[in-house]
Short mmCIF file of C-alpha atoms and ligand atoms in Angstrom, two decimals:
data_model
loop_
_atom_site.label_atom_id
_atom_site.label_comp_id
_atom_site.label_asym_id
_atom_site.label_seq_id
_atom_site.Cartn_x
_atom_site.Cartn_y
_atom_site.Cartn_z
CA UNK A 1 -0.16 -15.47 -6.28
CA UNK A 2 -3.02 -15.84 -9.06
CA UNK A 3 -6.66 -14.90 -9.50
CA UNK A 4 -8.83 -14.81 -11.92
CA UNK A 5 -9.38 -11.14 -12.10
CA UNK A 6 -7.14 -8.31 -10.66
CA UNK A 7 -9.09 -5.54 -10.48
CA UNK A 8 -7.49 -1.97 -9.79
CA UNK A 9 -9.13 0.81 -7.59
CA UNK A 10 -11.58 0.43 -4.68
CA UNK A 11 -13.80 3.29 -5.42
CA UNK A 12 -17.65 2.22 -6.58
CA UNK A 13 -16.38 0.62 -9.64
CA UNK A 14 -13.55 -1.68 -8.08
CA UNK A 15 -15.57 -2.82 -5.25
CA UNK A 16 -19.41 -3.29 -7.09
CA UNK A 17 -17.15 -5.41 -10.01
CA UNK A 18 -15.47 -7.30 -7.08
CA UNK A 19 -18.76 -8.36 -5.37
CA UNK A 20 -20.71 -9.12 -8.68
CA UNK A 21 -17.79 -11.25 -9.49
CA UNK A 22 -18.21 -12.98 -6.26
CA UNK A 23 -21.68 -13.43 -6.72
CA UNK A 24 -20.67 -15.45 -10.06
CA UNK A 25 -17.90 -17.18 -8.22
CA UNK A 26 -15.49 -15.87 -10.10
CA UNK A 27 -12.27 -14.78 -7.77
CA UNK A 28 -10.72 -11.45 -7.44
CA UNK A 29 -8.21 -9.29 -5.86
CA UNK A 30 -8.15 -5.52 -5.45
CA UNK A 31 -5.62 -3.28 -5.46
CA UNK A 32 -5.79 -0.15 -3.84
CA UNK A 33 -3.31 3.14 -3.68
CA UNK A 34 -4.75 4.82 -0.86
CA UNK A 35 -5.92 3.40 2.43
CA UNK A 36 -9.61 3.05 3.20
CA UNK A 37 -10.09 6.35 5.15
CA UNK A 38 -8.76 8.50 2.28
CA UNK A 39 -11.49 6.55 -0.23
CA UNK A 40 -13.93 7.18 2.46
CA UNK A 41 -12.66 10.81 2.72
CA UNK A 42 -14.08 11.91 -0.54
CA UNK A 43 -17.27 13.52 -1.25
CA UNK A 44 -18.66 12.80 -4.57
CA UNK A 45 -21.61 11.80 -5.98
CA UNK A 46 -24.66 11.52 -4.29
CA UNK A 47 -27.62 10.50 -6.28
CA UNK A 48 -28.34 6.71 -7.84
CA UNK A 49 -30.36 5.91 -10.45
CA UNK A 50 -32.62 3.11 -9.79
CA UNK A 51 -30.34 0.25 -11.84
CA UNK A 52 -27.42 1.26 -9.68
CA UNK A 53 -29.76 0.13 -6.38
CA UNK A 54 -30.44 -2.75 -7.91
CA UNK A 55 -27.20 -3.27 -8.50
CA UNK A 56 -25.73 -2.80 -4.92
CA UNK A 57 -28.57 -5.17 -3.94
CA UNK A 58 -26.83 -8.10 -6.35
CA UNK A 59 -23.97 -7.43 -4.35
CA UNK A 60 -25.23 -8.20 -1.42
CA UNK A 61 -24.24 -4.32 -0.41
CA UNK A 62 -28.03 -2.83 -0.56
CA UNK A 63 -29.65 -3.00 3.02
CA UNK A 64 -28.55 0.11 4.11
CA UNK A 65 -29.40 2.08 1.46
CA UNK A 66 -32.76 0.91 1.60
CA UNK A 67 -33.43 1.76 4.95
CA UNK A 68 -31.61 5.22 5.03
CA UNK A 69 -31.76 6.55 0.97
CA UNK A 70 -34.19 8.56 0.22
CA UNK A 71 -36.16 8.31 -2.86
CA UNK A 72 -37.14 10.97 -4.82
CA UNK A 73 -40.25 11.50 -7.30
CA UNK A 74 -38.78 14.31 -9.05
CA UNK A 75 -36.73 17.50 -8.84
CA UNK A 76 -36.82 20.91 -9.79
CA UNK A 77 -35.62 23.28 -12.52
CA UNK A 78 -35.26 26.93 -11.60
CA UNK A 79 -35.01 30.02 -14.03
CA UNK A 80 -36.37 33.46 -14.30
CA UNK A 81 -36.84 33.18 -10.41
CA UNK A 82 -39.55 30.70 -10.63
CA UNK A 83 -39.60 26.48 -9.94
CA UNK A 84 -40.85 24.19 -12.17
CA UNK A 85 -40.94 20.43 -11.24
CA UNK A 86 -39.79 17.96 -13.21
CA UNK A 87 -41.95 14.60 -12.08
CA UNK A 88 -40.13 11.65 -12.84
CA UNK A 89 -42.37 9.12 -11.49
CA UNK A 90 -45.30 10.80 -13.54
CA UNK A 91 -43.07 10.42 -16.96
CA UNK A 92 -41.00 7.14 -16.01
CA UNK A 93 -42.43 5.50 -13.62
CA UNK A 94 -39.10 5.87 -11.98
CA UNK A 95 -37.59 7.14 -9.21
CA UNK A 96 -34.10 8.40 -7.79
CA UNK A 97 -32.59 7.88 -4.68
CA UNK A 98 -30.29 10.24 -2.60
CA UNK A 99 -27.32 8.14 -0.89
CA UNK A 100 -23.98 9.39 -0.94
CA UNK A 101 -21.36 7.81 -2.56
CA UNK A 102 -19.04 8.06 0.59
CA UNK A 103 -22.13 5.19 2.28
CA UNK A 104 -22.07 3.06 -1.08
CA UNK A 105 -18.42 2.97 -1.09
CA UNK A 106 -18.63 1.38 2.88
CA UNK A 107 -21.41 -0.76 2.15
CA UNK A 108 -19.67 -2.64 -0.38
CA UNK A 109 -16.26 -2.04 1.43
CA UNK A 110 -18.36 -4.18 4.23
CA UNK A 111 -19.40 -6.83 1.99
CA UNK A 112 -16.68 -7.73 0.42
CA UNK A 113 -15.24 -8.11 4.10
CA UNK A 114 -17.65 -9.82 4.84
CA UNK A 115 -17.03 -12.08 1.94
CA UNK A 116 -13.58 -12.44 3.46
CA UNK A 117 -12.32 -11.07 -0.28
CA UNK A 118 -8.92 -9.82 -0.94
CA UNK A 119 -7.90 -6.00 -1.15
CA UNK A 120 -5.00 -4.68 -0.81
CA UNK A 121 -4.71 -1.26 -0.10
CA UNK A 122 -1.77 1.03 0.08
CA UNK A 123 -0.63 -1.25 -2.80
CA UNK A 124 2.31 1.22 -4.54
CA UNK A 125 3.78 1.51 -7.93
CA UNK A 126 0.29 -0.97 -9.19
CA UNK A 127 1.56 -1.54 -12.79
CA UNK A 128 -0.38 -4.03 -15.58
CA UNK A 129 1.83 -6.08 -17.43
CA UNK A 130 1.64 -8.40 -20.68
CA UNK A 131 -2.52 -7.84 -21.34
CA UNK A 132 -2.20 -7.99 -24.48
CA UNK A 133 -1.19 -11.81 -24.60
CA UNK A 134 -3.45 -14.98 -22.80
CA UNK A 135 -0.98 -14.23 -19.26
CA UNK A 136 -1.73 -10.80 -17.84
CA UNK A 137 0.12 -10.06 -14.59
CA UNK A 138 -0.33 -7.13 -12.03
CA UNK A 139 2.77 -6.16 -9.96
CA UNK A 140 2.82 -3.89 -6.80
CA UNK A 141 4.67 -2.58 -3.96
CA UNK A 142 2.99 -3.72 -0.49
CA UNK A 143 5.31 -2.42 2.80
CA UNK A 144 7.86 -1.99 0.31
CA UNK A 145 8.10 -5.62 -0.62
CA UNK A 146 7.92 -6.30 -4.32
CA UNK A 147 4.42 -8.95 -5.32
CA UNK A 148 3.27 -10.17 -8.54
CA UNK A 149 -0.42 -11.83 -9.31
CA UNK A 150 -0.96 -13.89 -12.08
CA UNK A 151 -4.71 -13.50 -13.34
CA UNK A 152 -6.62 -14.40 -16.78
CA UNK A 153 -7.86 -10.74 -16.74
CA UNK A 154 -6.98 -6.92 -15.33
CA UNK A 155 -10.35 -4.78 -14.85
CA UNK A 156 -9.11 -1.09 -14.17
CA UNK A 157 -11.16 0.71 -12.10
CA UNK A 158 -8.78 3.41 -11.24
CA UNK A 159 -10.44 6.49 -11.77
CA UNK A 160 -9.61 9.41 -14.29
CA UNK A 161 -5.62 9.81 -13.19
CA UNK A 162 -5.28 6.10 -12.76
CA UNK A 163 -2.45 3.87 -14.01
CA UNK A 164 -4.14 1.44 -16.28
CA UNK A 165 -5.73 4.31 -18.76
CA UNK A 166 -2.48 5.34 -19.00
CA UNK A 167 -0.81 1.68 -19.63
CA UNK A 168 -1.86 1.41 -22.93
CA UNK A 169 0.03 2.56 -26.24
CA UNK A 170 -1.18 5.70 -27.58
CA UNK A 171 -1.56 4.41 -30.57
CA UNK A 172 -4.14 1.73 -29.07
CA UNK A 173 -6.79 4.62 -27.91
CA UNK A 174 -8.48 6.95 -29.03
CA UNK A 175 -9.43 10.05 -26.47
CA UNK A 176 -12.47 12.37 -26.57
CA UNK A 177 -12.91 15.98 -24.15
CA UNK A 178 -14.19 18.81 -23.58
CA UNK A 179 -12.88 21.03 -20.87
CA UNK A 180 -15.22 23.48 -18.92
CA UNK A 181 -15.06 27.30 -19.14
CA UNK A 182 -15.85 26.90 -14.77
CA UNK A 183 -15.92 24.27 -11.93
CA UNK A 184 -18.14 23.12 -9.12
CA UNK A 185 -17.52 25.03 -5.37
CA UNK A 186 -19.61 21.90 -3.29
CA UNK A 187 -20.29 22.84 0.78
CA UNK A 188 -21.36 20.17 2.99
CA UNK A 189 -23.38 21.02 6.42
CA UNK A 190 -25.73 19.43 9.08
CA UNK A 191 -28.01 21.52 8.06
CA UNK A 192 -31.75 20.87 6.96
CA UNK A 193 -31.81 20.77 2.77
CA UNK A 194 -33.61 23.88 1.77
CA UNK A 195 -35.79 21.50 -0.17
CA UNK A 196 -37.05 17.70 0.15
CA UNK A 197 -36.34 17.55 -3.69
CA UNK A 198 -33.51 19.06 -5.31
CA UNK A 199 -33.40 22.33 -7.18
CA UNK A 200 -30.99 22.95 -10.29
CA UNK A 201 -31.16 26.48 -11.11
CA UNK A 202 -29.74 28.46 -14.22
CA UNK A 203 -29.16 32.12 -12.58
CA UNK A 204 -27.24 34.82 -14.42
CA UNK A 205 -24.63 34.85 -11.58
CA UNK A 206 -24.04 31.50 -12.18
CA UNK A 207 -25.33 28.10 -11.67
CA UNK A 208 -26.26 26.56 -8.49
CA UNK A 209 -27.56 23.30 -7.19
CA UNK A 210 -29.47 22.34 -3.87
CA UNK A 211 -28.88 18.49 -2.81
CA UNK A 212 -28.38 16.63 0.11
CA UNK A 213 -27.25 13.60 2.02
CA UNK A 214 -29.83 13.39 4.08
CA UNK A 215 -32.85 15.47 5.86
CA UNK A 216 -30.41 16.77 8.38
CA UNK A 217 -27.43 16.84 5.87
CA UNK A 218 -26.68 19.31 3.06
CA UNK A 219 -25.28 19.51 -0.12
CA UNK A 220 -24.68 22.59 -2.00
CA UNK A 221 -22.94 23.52 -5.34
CA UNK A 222 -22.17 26.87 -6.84
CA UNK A 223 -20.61 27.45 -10.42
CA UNK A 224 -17.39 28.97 -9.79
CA UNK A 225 -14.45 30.58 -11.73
CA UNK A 226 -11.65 28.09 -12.77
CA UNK A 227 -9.27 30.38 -11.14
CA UNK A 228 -10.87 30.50 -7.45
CA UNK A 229 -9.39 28.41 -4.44
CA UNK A 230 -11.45 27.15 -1.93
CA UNK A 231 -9.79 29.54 0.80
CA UNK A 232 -11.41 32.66 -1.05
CA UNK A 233 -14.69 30.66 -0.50
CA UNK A 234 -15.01 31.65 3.25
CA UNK A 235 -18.59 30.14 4.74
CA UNK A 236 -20.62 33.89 4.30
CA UNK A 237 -19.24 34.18 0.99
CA UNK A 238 -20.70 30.70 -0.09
CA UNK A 239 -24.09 31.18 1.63
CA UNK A 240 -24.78 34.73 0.56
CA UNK A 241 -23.98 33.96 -3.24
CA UNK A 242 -26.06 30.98 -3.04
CA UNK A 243 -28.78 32.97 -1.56
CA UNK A 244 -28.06 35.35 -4.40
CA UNK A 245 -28.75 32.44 -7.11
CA UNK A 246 -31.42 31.37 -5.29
CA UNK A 247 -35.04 32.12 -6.48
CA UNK A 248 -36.93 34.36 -3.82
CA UNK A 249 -38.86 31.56 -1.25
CA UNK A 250 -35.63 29.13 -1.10
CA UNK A 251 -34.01 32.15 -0.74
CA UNK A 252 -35.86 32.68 2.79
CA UNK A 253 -36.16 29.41 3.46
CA UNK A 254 -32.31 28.59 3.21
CA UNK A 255 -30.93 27.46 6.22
CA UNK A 256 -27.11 27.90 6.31
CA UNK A 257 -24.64 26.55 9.29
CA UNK A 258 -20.74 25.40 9.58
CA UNK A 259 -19.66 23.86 6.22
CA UNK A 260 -18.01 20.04 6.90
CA UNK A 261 -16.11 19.86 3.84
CA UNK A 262 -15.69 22.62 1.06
CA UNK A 263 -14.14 21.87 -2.27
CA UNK A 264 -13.72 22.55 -5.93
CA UNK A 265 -14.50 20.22 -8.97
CA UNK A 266 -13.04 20.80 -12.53
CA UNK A 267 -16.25 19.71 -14.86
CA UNK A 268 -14.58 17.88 -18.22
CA UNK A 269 -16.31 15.50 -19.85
CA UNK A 270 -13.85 12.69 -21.59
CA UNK A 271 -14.43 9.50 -23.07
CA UNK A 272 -11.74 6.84 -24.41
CA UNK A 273 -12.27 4.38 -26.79
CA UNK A 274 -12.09 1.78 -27.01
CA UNK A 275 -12.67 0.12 -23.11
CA UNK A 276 -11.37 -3.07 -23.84
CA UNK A 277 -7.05 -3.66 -24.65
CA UNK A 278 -6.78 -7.67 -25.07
CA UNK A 279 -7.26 -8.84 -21.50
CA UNK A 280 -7.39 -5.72 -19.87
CA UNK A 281 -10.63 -3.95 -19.36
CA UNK A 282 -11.12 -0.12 -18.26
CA UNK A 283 -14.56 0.73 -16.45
CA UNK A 284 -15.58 3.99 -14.67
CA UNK A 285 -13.93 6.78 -14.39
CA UNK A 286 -11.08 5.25 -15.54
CA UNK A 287 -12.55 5.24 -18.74
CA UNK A 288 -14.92 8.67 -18.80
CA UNK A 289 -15.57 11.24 -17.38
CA UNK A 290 -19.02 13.34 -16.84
CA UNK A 291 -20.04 17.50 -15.79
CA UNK A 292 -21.92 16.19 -12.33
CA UNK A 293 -24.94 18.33 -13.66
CA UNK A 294 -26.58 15.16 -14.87
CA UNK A 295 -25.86 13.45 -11.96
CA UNK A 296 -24.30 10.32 -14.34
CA UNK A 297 -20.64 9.23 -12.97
CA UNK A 298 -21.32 6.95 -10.04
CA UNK A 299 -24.14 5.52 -12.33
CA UNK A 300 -22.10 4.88 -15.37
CA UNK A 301 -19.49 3.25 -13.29
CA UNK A 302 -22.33 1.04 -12.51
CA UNK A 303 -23.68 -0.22 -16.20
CA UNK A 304 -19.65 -0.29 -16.96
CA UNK A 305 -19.58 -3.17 -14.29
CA UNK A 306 -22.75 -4.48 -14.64
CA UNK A 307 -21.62 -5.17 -18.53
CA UNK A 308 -18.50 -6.36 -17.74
CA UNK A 309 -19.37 -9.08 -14.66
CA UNK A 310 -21.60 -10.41 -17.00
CA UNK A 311 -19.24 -10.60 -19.74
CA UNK A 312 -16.62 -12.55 -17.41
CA UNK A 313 -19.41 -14.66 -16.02
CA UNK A 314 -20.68 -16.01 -19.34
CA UNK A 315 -16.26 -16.44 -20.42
CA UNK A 316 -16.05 -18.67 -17.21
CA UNK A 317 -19.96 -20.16 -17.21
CA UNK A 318 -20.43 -20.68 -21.30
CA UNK A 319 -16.57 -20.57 -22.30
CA UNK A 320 -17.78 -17.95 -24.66
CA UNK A 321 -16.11 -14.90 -25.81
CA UNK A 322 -18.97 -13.22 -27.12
CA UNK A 323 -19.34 -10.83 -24.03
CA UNK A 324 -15.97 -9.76 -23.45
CA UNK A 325 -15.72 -9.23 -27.30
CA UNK A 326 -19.09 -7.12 -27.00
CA UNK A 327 -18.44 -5.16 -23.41
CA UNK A 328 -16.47 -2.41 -24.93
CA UNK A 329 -19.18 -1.33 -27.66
CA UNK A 330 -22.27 -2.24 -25.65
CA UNK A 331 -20.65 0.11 -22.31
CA UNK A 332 -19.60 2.72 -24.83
CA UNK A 333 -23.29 2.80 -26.26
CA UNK A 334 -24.53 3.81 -22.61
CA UNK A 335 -21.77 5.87 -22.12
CA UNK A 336 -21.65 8.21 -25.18
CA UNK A 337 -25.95 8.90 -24.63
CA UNK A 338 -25.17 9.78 -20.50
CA UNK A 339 -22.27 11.89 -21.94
CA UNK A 340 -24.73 13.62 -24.66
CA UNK A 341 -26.77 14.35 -21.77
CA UNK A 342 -24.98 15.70 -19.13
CA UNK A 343 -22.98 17.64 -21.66
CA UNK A 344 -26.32 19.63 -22.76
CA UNK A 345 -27.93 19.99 -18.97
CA UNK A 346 -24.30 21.71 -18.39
CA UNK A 347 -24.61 23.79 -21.55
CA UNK A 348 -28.46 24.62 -20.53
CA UNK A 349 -27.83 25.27 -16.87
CA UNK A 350 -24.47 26.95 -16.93
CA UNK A 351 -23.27 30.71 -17.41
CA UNK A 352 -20.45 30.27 -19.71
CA UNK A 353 -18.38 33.43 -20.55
CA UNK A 354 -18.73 33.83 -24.35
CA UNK A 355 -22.93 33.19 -24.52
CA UNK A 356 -23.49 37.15 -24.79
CA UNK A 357 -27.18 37.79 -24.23
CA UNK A 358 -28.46 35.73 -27.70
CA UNK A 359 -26.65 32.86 -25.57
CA UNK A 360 -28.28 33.52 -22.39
CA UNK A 361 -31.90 33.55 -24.11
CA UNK A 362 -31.56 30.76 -25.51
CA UNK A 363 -30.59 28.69 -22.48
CA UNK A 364 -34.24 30.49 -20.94
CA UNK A 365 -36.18 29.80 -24.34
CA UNK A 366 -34.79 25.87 -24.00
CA UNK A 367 -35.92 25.94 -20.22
CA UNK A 368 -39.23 27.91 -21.68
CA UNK A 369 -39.60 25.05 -23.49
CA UNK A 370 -38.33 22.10 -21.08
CA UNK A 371 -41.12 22.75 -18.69
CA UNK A 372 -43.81 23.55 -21.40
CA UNK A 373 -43.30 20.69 -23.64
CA UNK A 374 -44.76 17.14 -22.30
CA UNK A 375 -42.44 15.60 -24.67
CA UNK A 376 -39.29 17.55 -23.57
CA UNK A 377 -40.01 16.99 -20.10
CA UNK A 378 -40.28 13.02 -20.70
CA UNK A 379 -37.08 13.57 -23.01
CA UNK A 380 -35.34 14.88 -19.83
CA UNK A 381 -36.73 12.97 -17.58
CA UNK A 382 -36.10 9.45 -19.32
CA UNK A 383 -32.37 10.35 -19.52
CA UNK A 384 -32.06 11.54 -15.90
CA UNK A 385 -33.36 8.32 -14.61
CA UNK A 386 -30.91 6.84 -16.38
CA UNK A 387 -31.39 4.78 -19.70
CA UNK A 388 -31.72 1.46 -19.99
CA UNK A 389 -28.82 -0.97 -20.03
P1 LIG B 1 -12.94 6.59 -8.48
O1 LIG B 1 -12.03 7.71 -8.91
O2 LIG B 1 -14.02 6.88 -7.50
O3 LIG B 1 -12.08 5.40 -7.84
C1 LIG B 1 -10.84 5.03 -8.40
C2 LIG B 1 -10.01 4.39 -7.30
O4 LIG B 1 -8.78 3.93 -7.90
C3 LIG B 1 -9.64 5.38 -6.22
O5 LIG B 1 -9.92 4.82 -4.95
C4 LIG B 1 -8.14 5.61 -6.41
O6 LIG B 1 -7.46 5.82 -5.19
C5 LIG B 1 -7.71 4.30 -7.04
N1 LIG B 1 -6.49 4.43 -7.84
C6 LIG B 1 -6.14 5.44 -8.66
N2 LIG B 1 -4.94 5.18 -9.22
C7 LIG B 1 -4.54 3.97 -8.75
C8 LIG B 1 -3.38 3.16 -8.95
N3 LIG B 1 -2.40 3.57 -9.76
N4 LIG B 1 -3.29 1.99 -8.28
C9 LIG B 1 -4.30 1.57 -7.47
N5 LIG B 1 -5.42 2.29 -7.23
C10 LIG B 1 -5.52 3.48 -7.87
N6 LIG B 1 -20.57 11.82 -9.93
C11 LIG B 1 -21.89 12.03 -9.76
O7 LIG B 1 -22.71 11.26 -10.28
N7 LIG B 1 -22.34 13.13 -9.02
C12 LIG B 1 -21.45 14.00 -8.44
O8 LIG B 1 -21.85 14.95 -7.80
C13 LIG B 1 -20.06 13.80 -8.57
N8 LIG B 1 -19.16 14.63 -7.97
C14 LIG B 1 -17.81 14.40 -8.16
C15 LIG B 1 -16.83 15.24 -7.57
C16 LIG B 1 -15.46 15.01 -7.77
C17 LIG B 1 -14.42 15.93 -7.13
C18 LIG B 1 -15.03 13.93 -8.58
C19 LIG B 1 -13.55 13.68 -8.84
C20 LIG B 1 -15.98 13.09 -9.16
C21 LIG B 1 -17.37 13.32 -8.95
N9 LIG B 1 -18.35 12.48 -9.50
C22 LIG B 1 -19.67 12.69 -9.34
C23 LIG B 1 -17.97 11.37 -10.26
C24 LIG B 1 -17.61 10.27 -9.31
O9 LIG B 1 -18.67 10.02 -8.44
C25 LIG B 1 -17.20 9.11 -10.14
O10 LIG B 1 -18.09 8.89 -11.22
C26 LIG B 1 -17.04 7.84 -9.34
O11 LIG B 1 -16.17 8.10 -8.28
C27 LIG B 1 -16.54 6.78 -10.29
O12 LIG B 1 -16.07 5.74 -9.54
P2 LIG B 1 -14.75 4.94 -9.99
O13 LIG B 1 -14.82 4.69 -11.44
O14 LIG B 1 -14.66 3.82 -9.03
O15 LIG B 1 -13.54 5.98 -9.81
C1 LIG B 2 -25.10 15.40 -5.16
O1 LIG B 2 -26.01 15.12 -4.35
O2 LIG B 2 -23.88 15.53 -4.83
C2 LIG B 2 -25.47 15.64 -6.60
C3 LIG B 2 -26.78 15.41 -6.99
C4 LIG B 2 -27.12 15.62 -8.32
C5 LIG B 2 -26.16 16.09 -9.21
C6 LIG B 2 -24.84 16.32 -8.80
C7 LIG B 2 -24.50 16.11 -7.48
O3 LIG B 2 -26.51 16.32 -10.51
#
């Protein structure tokens, strides 16, 4: 078989690369380890900037979210016990919308049917050969039958513990991380959000964050130790330290029912450099990794693609070079400044064992400050709405 791309993983990144390809006629195949329900199975990320709309909308995977997303004009810092809003649209012009990645993953999963486009899923023992000469090949197990596809390139969109990351010689890359002192305990329930916007809030218990999916949907995060499990998490434990985080009104106002799904996230951030080995490219996860506190992964894996379609579209269009040449520099440039940021909203918002008290004031004095400082606030806001590619 041959193609001109092979791209590996059908999370965001796989599938938005595969339909923007598609868009720019250029052929591809996916290859997927797990089958569709376990993709669809995973909670993650649930707030797109307004590039990554656009995006979905180029690949013909945007209807939906425009009917059921829900914008918002701005969200809320909490400290001290008090609220302060952060208004985006005021100090952008921008907005964000709430749409979980579990629907953007089926919208494009439904496009690219739709498209009557290749993926393979339940593809085993996926394995990149020869990109580092002019004849990449992918090979894979399918039903225990051996295949092979020929392809000019190999995009890998496989995520943080994926195989092509870990294809390439260590001497070839260059790895940057920082491990967190804590992780993320996330509860879902059909219950009404205790707020239309959400509500980050830097508590000496710990952090805590109030999202949803939707008005009748919930999504709740607690900072938790690195050594809990999920079972000592019962329901009433969640709600009642949430409620303890909480400032006093969403305290009241919290509605709290049956959680859905329950689950802890390690918070690292990582980077590797470069994203580009001869004729294979890495993009998303695959390639860094960001503390969800900035709200930056799904969107990332967005310019990554964006970049990188456009690279392969002017190889195929122009027969130039110059984009693939440029995609690993001009995706790191994005990448390093989301990093930057999410790396100091988790260091602002976060109780992290050594601060001491001096520590602890100073996270309040930057907050102080934050919500004080016109310039600050546009500082924070400009970056949350994500930068421009
Ligand atoms: P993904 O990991 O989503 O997809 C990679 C795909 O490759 C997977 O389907 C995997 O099965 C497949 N794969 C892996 N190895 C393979 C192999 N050898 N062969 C074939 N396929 C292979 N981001 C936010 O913005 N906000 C959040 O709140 C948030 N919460 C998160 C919570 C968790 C637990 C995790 C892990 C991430 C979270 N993220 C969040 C980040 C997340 O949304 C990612 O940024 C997003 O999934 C990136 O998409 P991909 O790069 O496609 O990687
Ligand atoms: C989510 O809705 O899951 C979410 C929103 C914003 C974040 C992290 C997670 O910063």
């Amino acid at each position: 078989m041959r193609t001109k791309v092979v791209i590996i993983g059908a999370g965001p990144a796989g599938l938005l690369l595969g339909q923007l390809l598609h868009a720019y006629g250029i052929d591809n195949v996916i290859l997927e380890r797990q089958s569709p329900d376990y993709v669809l199975g995973r909670i993650r990320a649930g707030l797109l900037e307004e590039g990554t709309v656009v995006l979905l909308d180029e690949a013909s995977a945007g209807a939906r979210a425009h009917r059921e997303g829900l914008v918002h004009d701005g969200f809320e810092l909490a400290f001290g016990g008090k609220r302060h809003r952060i208004d985006l649209k005021a100090a952008t012009g921008k907005t964000m919308m709430i749409y979980g990645q579990t629907e953007v993953t089926l919208d494009l999963m439904d496009a690219r049917k739709a498209a009557g486009l290749t993926t393979v899923y339940e593809a085993a023992d996926v394995t990149p050969h020869d990109f580092d000469t002019d004849h990449p090949r992918v090979s894979y197990l399918k039903d225990g039958i051996a295949h092979e596809i020929a392809c000019d390139f190999i995009a890998g969109c496989d995520g943080f513990h994926g195989v092509s990351r870990a294809s390439i010689k260590p001497s070839a890359i260059q790895t940057f991380e920082r491990v967190y002192p804590f992780g993320w305990l996330g509860i879902l329930s059909d219950t009404p959000p205790v707020s239309h916007e959400l509500i980050y809030t830097n508590h000496a218990r710990g952090f805590s964050l109030c999202t949803m999916r939707s008005m009748r949907r919930s999504r709740y995060y607690v900072q938790c130790s690195l050594d809990d499990h999920v079972d000592q998490w019962p329901d009433e434990r969640f709600w009642d330290e949430l409620k303890q985080r909480l400032d006093p009104e969403a305290a009241d106002k919290l509605i709290t029912g049956p959680s859905i799904e329950k689950s802890i996230a390690p918070l690292r951030s990582f980077v590797a450099e470069p994203m580009r080995f001869g004729r294979m490219f890495l993009a998303g996860d695959a390639a860094h990794i960001v503390p969800p506190t900035g709200a930056k992964g799904l969107n990332l894996a967005g310019s990554d693609v964006r970049f990188l379609s456009q690279a392969l579209r002017e190889y195929y269009d122009e027969k130039s070079s110059a984009g693939i040449d440029a995609y690993s520099a001009k995706a790191l440039s994005r990448v390093w400044k989301a990093v930057r940021f999410s790396w100091w909203m988790t260091a602002m918002m976060h109780k992290f064992p050594d601060q001491g008290e001096f520590g602890a004031r100073i996270q309040v004095a930057e907050l102080d400050y934050l919500v004080g400082s016109q310039a600050a606030t546009a500082s924070l806001a400009e970056n949350y709405v994500g930068l421009p590619y």
